[in-house]
PDB file of C-alpha atoms and ligand atoms in Angstrom:
ATOM      1  CA  MET A 215     145.352 140.206  90.643  1.00 94.00           C
ATOM      2  CA  ILE A 216     146.458 142.326  93.607  1.00 97.00           C
ATOM      3  CA  ARG A 217     143.992 144.952  94.807  1.00 97.00           C
ATOM      4  CA  ILE A 218     145.268 148.193  96.323  1.00 98.00           C
ATOM      5  CA  ASP A 219     142.761 150.400  98.148  1.00 98.00           C
ATOM      6  CA  VAL A 220     143.635 153.955  99.098  1.00 98.00           C
ATOM      7  CA  LEU A 221     141.659 155.852 101.740  1.00 98.00           C
ATOM      8  CA  THR A 222     142.250 159.579 101.334  1.00 98.00           C
ATOM      9  CA  LEU A 223     140.649 163.027 101.535  1.00 98.00           C
ATOM     10  CA  PHE A 224     142.034 163.879  98.081  1.00 98.00           C
ATOM     11  CA  THR A 225     141.342 161.099  95.568  1.00 98.00           C
ATOM     12  CA  GLU A 226     142.107 163.418  92.613  1.00 98.00           C
ATOM     13  CA  MET A 227     145.760 163.644  93.718  1.00 98.00           C
ATOM     14  CA  PHE A 228     146.165 160.059  92.465  1.00 98.00           C
ATOM     15  CA  ASP A 229     144.735 160.523  88.964  1.00 97.00           C
ATOM     16  CA  SER A 230     147.844 161.664  87.126  1.00 97.00           C
ATOM     17  CA  PRO A 231     150.535 159.582  88.877  1.00 96.00           C
ATOM     18  CA  LEU A 232     148.586 156.367  88.264  1.00 96.00           C
ATOM     19  CA  ALA A 233     147.820 157.147  84.612  1.00 96.00           C
ATOM     20  CA  PHE A 234     151.263 156.682  83.065  1.00 94.00           C
ATOM     21  CA  SER A 235     153.928 154.197  82.187  1.00 95.00           C
ATOM     22  CA  ILE A 236     154.313 150.984  84.211  1.00 96.00           C
ATOM     23  CA  ILE A 237     151.294 151.524  86.482  1.00 96.00           C
ATOM     24  CA  LYS A 238     149.003 152.375  83.578  1.00 97.00           C
ATOM     25  CA  ARG A 239     150.128 149.242  81.725  1.00 97.00           C
ATOM     26  CA  ALA A 240     149.832 147.053  84.839  1.00 97.00           C
ATOM     27  CA  LYS A 241     146.223 148.208  85.291  1.00 97.00           C
ATOM     28  CA  GLN A 242     145.399 147.632  81.616  1.00 96.00           C
ATOM     29  CA  ASN A 243     146.939 144.152  81.757  1.00 97.00           C
ATOM     30  CA  GLY A 244     144.940 143.223  84.861  1.00 96.00           C
ATOM     31  CA  LEU A 245     147.957 142.877  87.170  1.00 97.00           C
ATOM     32  CA  VAL A 246     146.600 145.387  89.683  1.00 98.00           C
ATOM     33  CA  GLU A 247     143.326 147.020  90.617  1.00 97.00           C
ATOM     34  CA  ILE A 248     143.563 150.374  92.398  1.00 97.00           C
ATOM     35  CA  VAL A 249     140.463 151.573  94.256  1.00 97.00           C
ATOM     36  CA  LEU A 250     140.304 155.110  95.665  1.00 98.00           C
ATOM     37  CA  SER A 251     137.861 155.955  98.467  1.00 98.00           C
ATOM     38  CA  ASN A 252     137.188 159.379  99.948  1.00 98.00           C
ATOM     39  CA  ILE A 253     137.197 159.393 103.755  1.00 98.00           C
ATOM     40  CA  ARG A 254     135.055 162.541 103.756  1.00 98.00           C
ATOM     41  CA  ASP A 255     132.161 160.585 102.205  1.00 98.00           C
ATOM     42  CA  PHE A 256     131.897 158.824 105.568  1.00 98.00           C
ATOM     43  CA  ALA A 257     131.652 161.973 107.706  1.00 98.00           C
ATOM     44  CA  LYS A 258     128.415 162.100 109.722  1.00 98.00           C
ATOM     45  CA  ASP A 259     127.670 165.784 110.247  1.00 96.00           C
ATOM     46  CA  SER A 260     126.540 168.355 107.719  1.00 97.00           C
ATOM     47  CA  TYR A 261     129.983 170.034 107.717  1.00 97.00           C
ATOM     48  CA  LYS A 262     131.591 166.733 106.629  1.00 98.00           C
ATOM     49  CA  LYS A 263     133.961 166.987 109.584  1.00 98.00           C
ATOM     50  CA  VAL A 264     136.823 164.460 109.650  1.00 98.00           C
ATOM     51  CA  ASP A 265     139.265 166.113 112.106  1.00 98.00           C
ATOM     52  CA  ASP A 266     139.154 167.477 115.628  1.00 98.00           C
ATOM     53  CA  LYS A 267     141.362 169.057 118.326  1.00 97.00           C
ATOM     54  CA  SER A 268     143.997 166.981 120.071  1.00 97.00           C
ATOM     55  CA  TYR A 269     143.227 165.828 123.635  1.00 97.00           C
ATOM     56  CA  GLY A 270     145.849 167.275 125.950  1.00 96.00           C
ATOM     57  CA  GLY A 271     146.120 170.431 123.884  1.00 96.00           C
ATOM     58  CA  GLY A 272     148.723 171.607 121.445  1.00 89.00           C
ATOM     59  CA  ALA A 273     148.552 172.948 117.951  1.00 84.00           C
ATOM     60  CA  GLY A 274     146.895 171.155 115.101  1.00 92.00           C
ATOM     61  CA  MET A 275     144.043 168.858 114.312  1.00 97.00           C
ATOM     62  CA  VAL A 276     143.823 165.074 114.410  1.00 98.00           C
ATOM     63  CA  MET A 277     141.994 162.701 112.046  1.00 98.00           C
ATOM     64  CA  MET A 278     138.894 161.315 113.797  1.00 98.00           C
ATOM     65  CA  CYS A 279     138.292 157.584 114.254  1.00 98.00           C
ATOM     66  CA  GLN A 280     134.752 157.307 112.919  1.00 98.00           C
ATOM     67  CA  PRO A 281     135.094 158.515 109.298  1.00 98.00           C
ATOM     68  CA  VAL A 282     138.351 156.608 108.730  1.00 98.00           C
ATOM     69  CA  LEU A 283     137.147 153.367 110.330  1.00 98.00           C
ATOM     70  CA  ASP A 284     133.735 153.503 108.594  1.00 98.00           C
ATOM     71  CA  CYS A 285     135.508 154.018 105.262  1.00 98.00           C
ATOM     72  CA  LEU A 286     137.811 151.089 106.037  1.00 98.00           C
ATOM     73  CA  GLU A 287     134.859 148.845 106.962  1.00 98.00           C
ATOM     74  CA  TYR A 288     133.174 149.809 103.706  1.00 97.00           C
ATOM     75  CA  VAL A 289     136.125 148.871 101.490  1.00 97.00           C
ATOM     76  CA  GLN A 290     136.722 145.661 103.437  1.00 95.00           C
ATOM     77  CA  LYS A 291     133.094 144.626 102.927  1.00 93.00           C
ATOM     78  CA  SER A 292     133.063 145.740  99.308  1.00 89.00           C
ATOM     79  CA  THR A 293     132.626 143.477  96.346  1.00 81.00           C
ATOM     80  CA  PHE A 294     135.354 142.802  93.798  1.00 79.00           C
ATOM     81  CA  ALA A 295     135.928 146.146  92.094  1.00 74.00           C
ATOM     82  CA  LYS A 296     135.945 144.592  88.625  1.00 71.00           C
ATOM     83  CA  ALA A 297     132.453 143.064  88.925  1.00 60.00           C
ATOM     84  CA  THR A 298     133.080 139.348  89.338  1.00 70.00           C
ATOM     85  CA  ALA A 299     129.355 138.549  89.619  1.00 73.00           C
ATOM     86  CA  ASP A 300     129.187 140.931  92.626  1.00 82.00           C
ATOM     87  CA  LYS A 301     131.066 138.509  94.855  1.00 83.00           C
ATOM     88  CA  GLN A 302     132.428 139.832  98.138  1.00 86.00           C
ATOM     89  CA  ASP A 303     136.168 140.427  98.150  1.00 87.00           C
ATOM     90  CA  SER A 304     136.999 138.818 101.491  1.00 85.00           C
ATOM     91  CA  ARG A 305     140.714 138.328 100.853  1.00 87.00           C
ATOM     92  CA  PRO A 306     142.777 139.345 103.896  1.00 90.00           C
ATOM     93  CA  ALA A 307     144.467 142.719 103.522  1.00 96.00           C
ATOM     94  CA  ARG A 308     147.617 144.332 104.869  1.00 98.00           C
ATOM     95  CA  ILE A 309     146.407 147.644 106.316  1.00 98.00           C
ATOM     96  CA  ILE A 310     148.986 150.425 106.260  1.00 99.00           C
ATOM     97  CA  LEU A 311     148.869 153.883 107.828  1.00 98.00           C
ATOM     98  CA  LEU A 312     151.289 156.331 106.221  1.00 98.00           C
ATOM     99  CA  THR A 313     152.971 158.244 109.037  1.00 98.00           C
ATOM    100  CA  PRO A 314     156.426 159.600 109.880  1.00 98.00           C
ATOM    101  CA  GLN A 315     156.264 157.323 112.988  1.00 98.00           C
ATOM    102  CA  GLY A 316     156.127 154.135 110.940  1.00 98.00           C
ATOM    103  CA  LYS A 317     158.761 151.549 110.162  1.00 98.00           C
ATOM    104  CA  LYS A 318     160.891 152.582 107.209  1.00 98.00           C
ATOM    105  CA  PHE A 319     159.690 151.503 103.761  1.00 98.00           C
ATOM    106  CA  ASP A 320     162.376 149.757 101.720  1.00 97.00           C
ATOM    107  CA  GLN A 321     162.812 147.368  98.786  1.00 97.00           C
ATOM    108  CA  ARG A 322     162.377 144.381 101.104  1.00 97.00           C
ATOM    109  CA  LEU A 323     158.949 145.607 102.282  1.00 98.00           C
ATOM    110  CA  ALA A 324     158.033 146.428  98.664  1.00 98.00           C
ATOM    111  CA  LYS A 325     158.723 142.799  97.704  1.00 98.00           C
ATOM    112  CA  GLU A 326     156.726 141.575 100.677  1.00 98.00           C
ATOM    113  CA  LEU A 327     153.735 143.734  99.694  1.00 98.00           C
ATOM    114  CA  ALA A 328     153.982 142.677  96.041  1.00 98.00           C
ATOM    115  CA  ALA A 329     153.274 139.112  97.230  1.00 98.00           C
ATOM    116  CA  GLU A 330     150.013 140.111  99.012  1.00 98.00           C
ATOM    117  CA  GLN A 331     146.492 139.747  97.572  1.00 97.00           C
ATOM    118  CA  ARG A 332     145.194 143.006  99.023  1.00 97.00           C
ATOM    119  CA  ILE A 333     146.754 146.145 100.464  1.00 98.00           C
ATOM    120  CA  ILE A 334     144.845 149.018 102.053  1.00 98.00           C
ATOM    121  CA  LEU A 335     146.744 152.317 102.324  1.00 99.00           C
ATOM    122  CA  ILE A 336     145.387 155.036 104.610  1.00 99.00           C
ATOM    123  CA  ALA A 337     146.602 158.564 103.839  1.00 98.00           C
ATOM    124  CA  GLY A 338     145.869 161.271 106.393  1.00 97.00           C
ATOM    125  CA  HIS A 339     146.227 165.022 106.668  1.00 96.00           C
ATOM    126  CA  TYR A 340     146.493 167.540 109.537  1.00 94.00           C
ATOM    127  CA  GLU A 341     148.838 166.581 112.431  1.00 94.00           C
ATOM    128  CA  GLY A 342     148.152 162.881 112.611  1.00 95.00           C
ATOM    129  CA  PHE A 343     145.680 160.078 113.290  1.00 97.00           C
ATOM    130  CA  ASP A 344     143.788 159.291 116.497  1.00 98.00           C
ATOM    131  CA  GLU A 345     145.848 156.361 117.827  1.00 98.00           C
ATOM    132  CA  ARG A 346     142.682 154.244 118.067  1.00 98.00           C
ATOM    133  CA  ILE A 347     142.522 154.119 114.260  1.00 98.00           C
ATOM    134  CA  ARG A 348     145.737 152.091 114.234  1.00 98.00           C
ATOM    135  CA  ILE A 349     144.564 149.877 117.090  1.00 98.00           C
ATOM    136  CA  SER A 350     141.037 149.221 115.774  1.00 98.00           C
ATOM    137  CA  ALA A 351     142.195 148.614 112.204  1.00 98.00           C
ATOM    138  CA  GLY A 352     145.068 146.359 113.197  1.00 98.00           C
ATOM    139  CA  ALA A 353     147.136 148.586 110.944  1.00 98.00           C
ATOM    140  CA  GLU A 354     150.890 148.796 110.610  1.00 98.00           C
ATOM    141  CA  GLU A 355     152.525 152.202 110.365  1.00 98.00           C
ATOM    142  CA  VAL A 356     154.909 152.787 107.481  1.00 98.00           C
ATOM    143  CA  SER A 357     157.125 155.798 106.703  1.00 98.00           C
ATOM    144  CA  ILE A 358     158.883 156.464 103.394  1.00 98.00           C
ATOM    145  CA  GLY A 359     161.643 158.436 105.137  1.00 98.00           C
ATOM    146  CA  ASP A 360     162.544 160.793 107.938  1.00 98.00           C
ATOM    147  CA  TYR A 361     160.671 163.913 106.909  1.00 98.00           C
ATOM    148  CA  VAL A 362     157.170 165.279 107.472  1.00 98.00           C
ATOM    149  CA  LEU A 363     154.822 165.849 104.553  1.00 98.00           C
ATOM    150  CA  SER A 364     151.454 167.612 104.509  1.00 97.00           C
ATOM    151  CA  GLY A 365     149.661 164.376 103.687  1.00 98.00           C
ATOM    152  CA  GLY A 366     150.082 160.637 103.291  1.00 98.00           C
ATOM    153  CA  GLU A 367     149.130 160.687  99.592  1.00 98.00           C
ATOM    154  CA  LEU A 368     152.645 161.045  98.186  1.00 98.00           C
ATOM    155  CA  PRO A 369     153.946 158.219 100.418  1.00 98.00           C
ATOM    156  CA  ALA A 370     150.990 156.064  99.277  1.00 98.00           C
ATOM    157  CA  MET A 371     151.894 156.736  95.637  1.00 98.00           C
ATOM    158  CA  VAL A 372     155.540 155.921  96.323  1.00 98.00           C
ATOM    159  CA  ILE A 373     154.517 152.572  97.796  1.00 98.00           C
ATOM    160  CA  ILE A 374     152.108 151.818  94.929  1.00 98.00           C
ATOM    161  CA  ASP A 375     154.823 152.549  92.369  1.00 98.00           C
ATOM    162  CA  ALA A 376     157.475 150.458  94.129  1.00 98.00           C
ATOM    163  CA  VAL A 377     155.051 147.527  94.545  1.00 98.00           C
ATOM    164  CA  VAL A 378     153.390 147.550  91.113  1.00 98.00           C
ATOM    165  CA  ARG A 379     156.673 147.505  89.166  1.00 97.00           C
ATOM    166  CA  LEU A 380     157.578 144.306  91.044  1.00 97.00           C
ATOM    167  CA  LEU A 381     154.423 142.444  89.964  1.00 97.00           C
ATOM    168  CA  PRO A 382     155.302 139.617  87.572  1.00 96.00           C
ATOM    169  CA  GLY A 383     154.880 140.918  84.027  1.00 95.00           C
ATOM    170  CA  ALA A 384     154.887 144.631  84.948  1.00 96.00           C
ATOM    171  CA  LEU A 385     158.323 145.480  83.609  1.00 93.00           C
ATOM    172  CA  GLY A 386     158.195 143.400  80.463  1.00 79.00           C
ATOM    173  CA  ASP A 387     161.824 142.383  80.869  1.00 66.00           C
ATOM    174  CA  GLU A 388     161.514 139.705  83.542  1.00 60.00           C
ATOM    175  CA  ASP A 389     164.912 140.144  85.185  1.00 60.00           C
ATOM    176  CA  SER A 390     164.846 143.950  85.285  1.00 73.00           C
ATOM    177  CA  ALA A 391     163.622 143.942  88.889  1.00 79.00           C
ATOM    178  CA  ALA A 392     166.199 141.320  89.906  1.00 75.00           C
ATOM    179  CA  ASN A 393     168.936 143.702  88.766  1.00 72.00           C
ATOM    180  CA  ASP A 394     167.584 146.665  90.737  1.00 82.00           C
ATOM    181  CA  SER A 395     169.672 148.615  93.183  1.00 80.00           C
ATOM    182  CA  PHE A 396     169.351 147.056  96.662  1.00 86.00           C
ATOM    183  CA  SER A 397     168.561 143.579  95.316  1.00 76.00           C
ATOM    184  CA  ASP A 398     172.138 142.633  96.313  1.00 85.00           C
ATOM    185  CA  GLY A 399     172.412 145.203  99.099  1.00 91.00           C
ATOM    186  CA  LEU A 400     174.464 147.563  96.915  1.00 96.00           C
ATOM    187  CA  LEU A 401     173.713 150.559  94.717  1.00 97.00           C
ATOM    188  CA  GLU A 402     173.777 150.006  90.970  1.00 96.00           C
ATOM    189  CA  TYR A 403     176.878 150.472  88.852  1.00 97.00           C
ATOM    190  CA  PRO A 404     177.102 153.504  86.507  1.00 98.00           C
ATOM    191  CA  GLN A 405     175.636 153.038  83.021  1.00 98.00           C
ATOM    192  CA  TYR A 406     176.435 154.531  79.635  1.00 98.00           C
ATOM    193  CA  THR A 407     174.647 154.700  76.294  1.00 98.00           C
ATOM    194  CA  ARG A 408     175.522 156.246  72.913  1.00 98.00           C
ATOM    195  CA  PRO A 409     177.507 158.280  71.948  1.00 98.00           C
ATOM    196  CA  GLU A 410     180.906 156.776  72.858  1.00 98.00           C
ATOM    197  CA  ASP A 411     182.298 160.288  73.298  1.00 98.00           C
ATOM    198  CA  PHE A 412     180.139 163.041  74.798  1.00 98.00           C
ATOM    199  CA  ASN A 413     181.923 166.401  74.970  1.00 98.00           C
ATOM    200  CA  GLY A 414     185.194 164.534  75.485  1.00 98.00           C
ATOM    201  CA  LEU A 415     183.778 162.268  78.198  1.00 98.00           C
ATOM    202  CA  LYS A 416     184.430 158.723  76.985  1.00 98.00           C
ATOM    203  CA  VAL A 417     182.612 155.512  77.766  1.00 98.00           C
ATOM    204  CA  PRO A 418     185.032 153.332  79.808  1.00 98.00           C
ATOM    205  CA  ASP A 419     186.993 151.042  77.459  1.00 98.00           C
ATOM    206  CA  VAL A 420     186.040 147.889  79.333  1.00 98.00           C
ATOM    207  CA  LEU A 421     182.353 148.369  78.405  1.00 98.00           C
ATOM    208  CA  LEU A 422     183.288 148.350  74.688  1.00 98.00           C
ATOM    209  CA  SER A 423     185.626 145.362  75.041  1.00 98.00           C
ATOM    210  CA  GLY A 424     183.009 142.646  74.725  1.00 98.00           C
ATOM    211  CA  ASN A 425     184.783 140.831  77.580  1.00 98.00           C
ATOM    212  CA  HIS A 426     181.825 139.881  79.757  1.00 98.00           C
ATOM    213  CA  LYS A 427     183.936 138.660  82.665  1.00 98.00           C
ATOM    214  CA  GLU A 428     185.904 141.934  82.807  1.00 98.00           C
ATOM    215  CA  ILE A 429     182.689 143.971  82.434  1.00 98.00           C
ATOM    216  CA  GLU A 430     181.116 142.143  85.357  1.00 98.00           C
ATOM    217  CA  LYS A 431     184.248 142.693  87.486  1.00 98.00           C
ATOM    218  CA  TRP A 432     184.306 146.408  86.641  1.00 98.00           C
ATOM    219  CA  ARG A 433     180.617 146.849  87.425  1.00 98.00           C
ATOM    220  CA  LYS A 434     180.946 145.129  90.794  1.00 97.00           C
ATOM    221  CA  GLN A 435     183.928 147.325  91.689  1.00 98.00           C
ATOM    222  CA  GLN A 436     182.046 150.480  90.638  1.00 98.00           C
ATOM    223  CA  ALA A 437     178.957 149.418  92.604  1.00 97.00           C
ATOM    224  CA  LEU A 438     181.105 148.921  95.710  1.00 97.00           C
ATOM    225  CA  GLU A 439     182.814 152.306  95.312  1.00 98.00           C
ATOM    226  CA  LYS A 440     179.549 154.181  94.813  1.00 97.00           C
ATOM    227  CA  THR A 441     177.911 152.441  97.763  1.00 98.00           C
ATOM    228  CA  LYS A 442     180.893 153.173 100.042  1.00 98.00           C
ATOM    229  CA  LYS A 443     180.866 156.840  99.038  1.00 98.00           C
ATOM    230  CA  ASN A 444     177.111 157.574  98.991  1.00 98.00           C
ATOM    231  CA  ARG A 445     175.699 154.979 101.384  1.00 98.00           C
ATOM    232  CA  PRO A 446     178.245 153.899 104.009  1.00 97.00           C
ATOM    233  CA  ASP A 447     175.325 152.434 106.002  1.00 96.00           C
ATOM    234  CA  LEU A 448     174.516 149.989 103.174  1.00 96.00           C
ATOM    235  CA  PHE A 449     178.188 149.319 102.485  1.00 97.00           C
ATOM    236  CA  ASN A 450     178.917 148.288 106.065  1.00 96.00           C
ATOM    237  CA  LYS A 451     175.910 145.944 106.068  1.00 93.00           C
ATOM    238  CA  SER A 452     176.920 144.295 102.785  1.00 89.00           C
ATOM    239  CA  LYS A 453     179.003 141.152 102.773  1.00 77.00           C
ATOM    240  CA  ASN A 454     181.629 143.048 100.755  1.00 70.00           C
ATOM    241  CA  SER A 455     182.772 145.294 103.590  1.00 60.00           C
ATOM    242  CA  ASP A 456     185.067 142.740 105.229  1.00 63.00           C
TER     243      ASP A 456
HETATM  244  C1  LIG B 611     152.767 163.582 112.364  1.00 92.19           C
HETATM  245  C2  LIG B 611     152.703 164.462 111.322  1.00 92.19           C
HETATM  246  C3  LIG B 611     151.984 162.451 112.376  1.00 92.19           C
HETATM  247  C4  LIG B 611     153.960 160.070 105.932  1.00 92.19           C
HETATM  248  C5  LIG B 611     151.823 164.217 110.275  1.00 92.19           C
HETATM  249  C6  LIG B 611     151.127 162.190 111.324  1.00 92.19           C
HETATM  250  C7  LIG B 611     152.913 160.913 106.188  1.00 92.19           C
HETATM  251  C8  LIG B 611     155.440 161.914 106.162  1.00 92.19           C
HETATM  252  C9  LIG B 611     155.244 160.566 105.925  1.00 92.19           C
HETATM  253  C10 LIG B 611     151.012 163.075 110.293  1.00 92.19           C
HETATM  254  C11 LIG B 611     153.156 162.261 106.435  1.00 92.19           C
HETATM  255  C12 LIG B 611     156.412 159.657 105.643  1.00 92.19           C
HETATM  256  C13 LIG B 611     149.467 164.005 108.606  1.00 92.19           C
HETATM  257  C14 LIG B 611     150.168 164.190 107.321  1.00 92.19           C
HETATM  258  C15 LIG B 611     150.605 161.949 108.140  1.00 92.19           C
HETATM  259  C16 LIG B 611     150.028 162.783 109.223  1.00 92.19           C
HETATM  260  C17 LIG B 611     150.832 162.893 106.985  1.00 92.19           C
HETATM  261  N1  LIG B 611     154.431 162.711 106.379  1.00 92.19           N
HETATM  262  N2  LIG B 611     157.615 160.088 105.994  1.00 92.19           N
HETATM  263  N3  LIG B 611     152.200 163.168 106.736  1.00 92.19           N
HETATM  264  O1  LIG B 611     156.206 158.567 105.132  1.00 92.19           O
END
């Protein structure tokens, strides 16, 4: 069972997104264990201070080393969350800082993380992390896209969702994940369900033909067209562009 730790100032933000659908079922079925820890619990002073001014000046506050790194040390030394005779969980973890400066998260990284035993996600607020957090933790920086958010919690949830649905047994239908967009470097083909005619918009004849070869050909063609139109970057990288 993979264990995902999240270090955050707002543990309650995770309650609802992790309580539904695939993630809920994956937790119930023992595919994943998600452990939330509050960085503020590790603050030393009576104000529970976790941020401070940036050396060199400039607007905004920076997450301090001590509370984050003490919290990290605590979860790394912790026992198995689902009491396995109080044994220490010493499995090596991938440690990930969610920042706009990170390498871009994609389906390939999701698959890589789904093969790990332990992942530790660190979600910050304010204007960033003291750089020594990354260095001391041996953390990698990951970004879910080129935009700035008020906190790393939503990116952490995005990563959890993308990873958990890839765990064997999470989707029920075993080849659902193999058919995902990006698994062949292209976007998915358009899909249709009942009725055959919706306000005069008909389901393409080929999909009703029962001719599996023709259906496959049509879908591939549609996938190529959509990728070329919406994602020229992916199209040019795919082996179909030549
Ligand atoms: C600059 C600004 C550095 C991840 C904010 C660090 C986190 C976007 C992403 C921060 C994030 C993303 C403070 C708030 C990280 C911190 C956090 N925004 N694109 N914001 O994955």
